[in-house]
Amino acid sequence: MEAGLEDAIPISTVLVRPNLGHRHLFGYGFFLNQRIVRSFCPDASFVGVAYYDNRRFTVDAQGYLTLRPRAGHRTYGVIWQVPDVSVYALDQRLCVPRFYDRTGAFARTLKGQLCISEFLATRDQGTGCLESHALSFILRAARRWEFPSAYLTEIASWGGNAQQRRAY
């Protein structure tokens, strides 16, 4: 055995994993709100606040919320543990994989732990705007989870005319 490997901590001891028969879904946008999550997945349970590096939460050309790969960006969200059967029902309701794709990725908790998770994203690469009432709703939820102020400011800038700003 190489020197130092015997002292290495197995990743399974520091990795936040869902219970058997469940998945971790990374909630952003409207899925920051517990009532909305439970309306889609009644058995969902809160795991913690987490983030993805090199992903950006944005609005597509149709006005739908999505995550896109973007170097240097960080997206905050909430990890929900959801039974597999509820994930499949959610897929049906949200037209996965026709409209949204569900993608696996490692999130990181605020304590720095890696967390196995999945998120939904649209295929539309266009840029759009968020209506003010939807924007207010998301900002209230993001403040409730105490996301960083710079991140809240970025989200707040999404209102208004699509010609005046770029979401990425």
Tab-separated table of C-alpha atoms in Angstrom:
chain	number	residue	atom	x	y	z
A	1	MET	CA	0.000	0.000	0.000
A	2	GLU	CA	1.325	3.475	-0.872
A	3	ALA	CA	2.316	5.773	1.947
A	4	GLY	CA	-0.620	7.830	3.133
A	5	LEU	CA	-3.360	5.718	1.576
A	6	GLU	CA	-3.983	3.869	4.817
A	7	ASP	CA	-4.849	7.243	6.386
A	8	ALA	CA	-7.223	8.249	3.615
A	9	ILE	CA	-10.861	8.642	4.597
A	10	PRO	CA	-13.126	6.506	2.392
A	11	ILE	CA	-15.388	8.747	0.328
A	12	SER	CA	-18.397	6.717	1.451
A	13	THR	CA	-17.957	8.093	4.980
A	14	VAL	CA	-18.037	11.745	3.896
A	15	LEU	CA	-20.472	11.492	0.994
A	16	VAL	CA	-24.089	12.446	1.668
A	17	ARG	CA	-26.152	9.729	0.000
A	18	PRO	CA	-29.900	9.165	-0.226
A	19	ASN	CA	-31.473	6.292	1.674
A	20	LEU	CA	-32.183	3.116	-0.248
A	21	GLY	CA	-35.162	3.612	-2.563
A	22	HIS	CA	-34.771	7.405	-2.573
A	23	ARG	CA	-33.020	10.101	-4.569
A	24	HIS	CA	-31.658	13.493	-3.699
A	25	LEU	CA	-33.174	16.215	-5.864
A	26	PHE	CA	-31.522	19.622	-6.016
A	27	GLY	CA	-34.331	22.150	-5.752
A	28	TYR	CA	-33.921	25.622	-7.216
A	29	GLY	CA	-36.426	28.215	-8.360
A	30	PHE	CA	-39.935	27.219	-7.335
A	31	PHE	CA	-38.604	24.019	-5.780
A	32	LEU	CA	-37.036	26.127	-3.023
A	33	ASN	CA	-40.543	26.355	-1.583
A	34	GLN	CA	-41.471	23.435	0.658
A	35	ARG	CA	-45.205	23.649	-0.151
A	36	ILE	CA	-44.522	23.350	-3.872
A	37	VAL	CA	-42.116	20.458	-3.369
A	38	ARG	CA	-44.672	18.625	-1.237
A	39	SER	CA	-47.440	19.248	-3.789
A	40	PHE	CA	-45.361	17.300	-6.309
A	41	CYS	CA	-43.681	14.888	-3.883
A	42	PRO	CA	-45.648	14.564	-0.603
A	43	ASP	CA	-43.019	12.305	0.993
A	44	ALA	CA	-40.068	14.613	0.285
A	45	SER	CA	-37.843	15.433	3.240
A	46	PHE	CA	-35.367	18.274	3.647
A	47	VAL	CA	-31.694	17.251	3.593
A	48	GLY	CA	-29.945	20.625	3.543
A	49	VAL	CA	-28.867	23.693	1.634
A	50	ALA	CA	-26.240	22.970	-1.004
A	51	TYR	CA	-24.679	24.382	-4.145
A	52	TYR	CA	-23.302	23.396	-7.524
A	53	ASP	CA	-20.119	24.975	-8.786
A	54	ASN	CA	-19.833	25.735	-12.492
A	55	ARG	CA	-23.610	25.785	-12.965
A	56	ARG	CA	-25.775	28.844	-13.383
A	57	PHE	CA	-29.434	29.158	-12.468
A	58	THR	CA	-31.051	31.107	-15.285
A	59	VAL	CA	-34.203	31.585	-17.337
A	60	ASP	CA	-34.567	30.035	-20.800
A	61	ALA	CA	-36.158	31.730	-23.830
A	62	GLN	CA	-39.597	30.361	-22.914
A	63	GLY	CA	-39.360	31.824	-19.398
A	64	TYR	CA	-38.679	28.478	-17.674
A	65	LEU	CA	-36.106	28.180	-14.926
A	66	THR	CA	-33.112	26.014	-15.708
A	67	LEU	CA	-29.505	25.242	-14.812
A	68	ARG	CA	-26.734	25.575	-17.347
A	69	PRO	CA	-23.040	24.778	-17.246
A	70	ARG	CA	-21.165	28.042	-16.649
A	71	ALA	CA	-17.549	28.121	-15.483
A	72	GLY	CA	-16.977	30.293	-12.460
A	73	HIS	CA	-20.620	30.385	-11.331
A	74	ARG	CA	-22.245	28.886	-8.281
A	75	THR	CA	-25.916	27.922	-7.918
A	76	TYR	CA	-27.502	27.529	-4.496
A	77	GLY	CA	-30.443	25.278	-3.819
A	78	VAL	CA	-32.032	22.840	-1.414
A	79	ILE	CA	-31.503	19.089	-1.392
A	80	TRP	CA	-34.723	17.102	-0.969
A	81	GLN	CA	-34.767	13.363	-0.353
A	82	VAL	CA	-37.574	11.936	-2.466
A	83	PRO	CA	-38.786	8.327	-2.806
A	84	ASP	CA	-38.036	6.813	-6.227
A	85	VAL	CA	-41.733	6.395	-6.997
A	86	SER	CA	-42.287	10.138	-6.397
A	87	VAL	CA	-39.370	10.990	-8.676
A	88	TYR	CA	-40.976	8.959	-11.464
A	89	ALA	CA	-44.315	10.711	-10.865
A	90	LEU	CA	-42.533	14.080	-10.933
A	91	ASP	CA	-40.889	13.119	-14.217
A	92	GLN	CA	-44.322	12.427	-15.697
A	93	ARG	CA	-45.753	15.734	-14.498
A	94	LEU	CA	-42.797	17.776	-15.746
A	95	CYS	CA	-42.407	15.932	-19.067
A	96	VAL	CA	-39.025	14.344	-18.398
A	97	PRO	CA	-37.267	13.637	-20.742
A	98	ARG	CA	-39.281	15.418	-23.441
A	99	PHE	CA	-39.085	18.934	-22.007
A	100	TYR	CA	-36.732	18.631	-19.033
A	101	ASP	CA	-33.744	16.377	-18.527
A	102	ARG	CA	-32.837	14.996	-15.117
A	103	THR	CA	-29.065	14.987	-14.616
A	104	GLY	CA	-26.932	13.554	-11.829
A	105	ALA	CA	-24.219	15.665	-10.249
A	106	PHE	CA	-22.344	16.179	-7.013
A	107	ALA	CA	-23.572	19.115	-4.969
A	108	ARG	CA	-21.683	20.387	-1.973
A	109	THR	CA	-23.365	21.104	1.353
A	110	LEU	CA	-22.632	24.295	3.272
A	111	LYS	CA	-20.432	22.129	5.540
A	112	GLY	CA	-18.374	21.160	2.487
A	113	GLN	CA	-19.596	17.567	2.142
A	114	LEU	CA	-20.192	16.111	-1.300
A	115	CYS	CA	-23.806	15.139	-1.879
A	116	ILE	CA	-25.088	12.833	-4.597
A	117	SER	CA	-27.954	14.665	-6.263
A	118	GLU	CA	-29.957	15.180	-9.428
A	119	PHE	CA	-31.445	18.299	-10.974
A	120	LEU	CA	-33.885	19.135	-13.739
A	121	ALA	CA	-32.909	21.437	-16.604
A	122	THR	CA	-34.466	22.426	-19.908
A	123	ARG	CA	-32.777	21.903	-23.250
A	124	ASP	CA	-33.564	25.446	-24.414
A	125	GLN	CA	-30.334	27.458	-24.542
A	126	GLY	CA	-32.056	30.791	-25.194
A	127	THR	CA	-32.237	33.602	-22.667
A	128	GLY	CA	-35.450	34.953	-21.207
A	129	CYS	CA	-36.942	36.948	-18.335
A	130	LEU	CA	-38.803	36.036	-15.219
A	131	GLU	CA	-42.108	37.733	-14.466
A	132	SER	CA	-41.992	39.950	-11.392
A	133	HIS	CA	-44.437	37.891	-9.284
A	134	ALA	CA	-42.428	34.706	-9.946
A	135	LEU	CA	-39.193	36.537	-9.217
A	136	SER	CA	-40.553	37.805	-5.877
A	137	PHE	CA	-41.705	34.319	-4.933
A	138	ILE	CA	-38.272	32.803	-5.639
A	139	LEU	CA	-36.431	35.602	-3.836
A	140	ARG	CA	-38.570	35.129	-0.711
A	141	ALA	CA	-37.746	31.418	-0.694
A	142	ALA	CA	-34.028	32.063	-1.331
A	143	ARG	CA	-33.927	34.557	1.560
A	144	ARG	CA	-35.637	32.010	3.801
A	145	TRP	CA	-32.778	29.584	3.130
A	146	GLU	CA	-30.291	32.424	3.802
A	147	PHE	CA	-28.501	32.262	0.462
A	148	PRO	CA	-25.559	34.701	0.119
A	149	SER	CA	-26.512	38.319	-0.590
A	150	ALA	CA	-24.488	38.437	-3.841
A	151	TYR	CA	-26.486	35.465	-5.117
A	152	LEU	CA	-29.778	37.122	-4.120
A	153	THR	CA	-28.713	40.281	-5.970
A	154	GLU	CA	-27.966	38.242	-9.084
A	155	ILE	CA	-31.403	36.612	-8.981
A	156	ALA	CA	-33.088	39.983	-8.382
A	157	SER	CA	-31.539	41.296	-11.611
A	158	TRP	CA	-33.536	38.826	-13.699
A	159	GLY	CA	-36.685	40.934	-13.869
A	160	GLY	CA	-37.351	43.377	-16.661
A	161	ASN	CA	-36.792	43.425	-20.366
A	162	ALA	CA	-34.811	40.558	-21.889
A	163	GLN	CA	-33.114	43.053	-24.235
A	164	GLN	CA	-31.623	44.874	-21.224
A	165	ARG	CA	-29.851	41.916	-19.664
A	166	ARG	CA	-28.290	38.535	-20.299
A	167	ALA	CA	-29.069	35.620	-18.008
A	168	TYR	CA	-25.656	34.114	-18.586
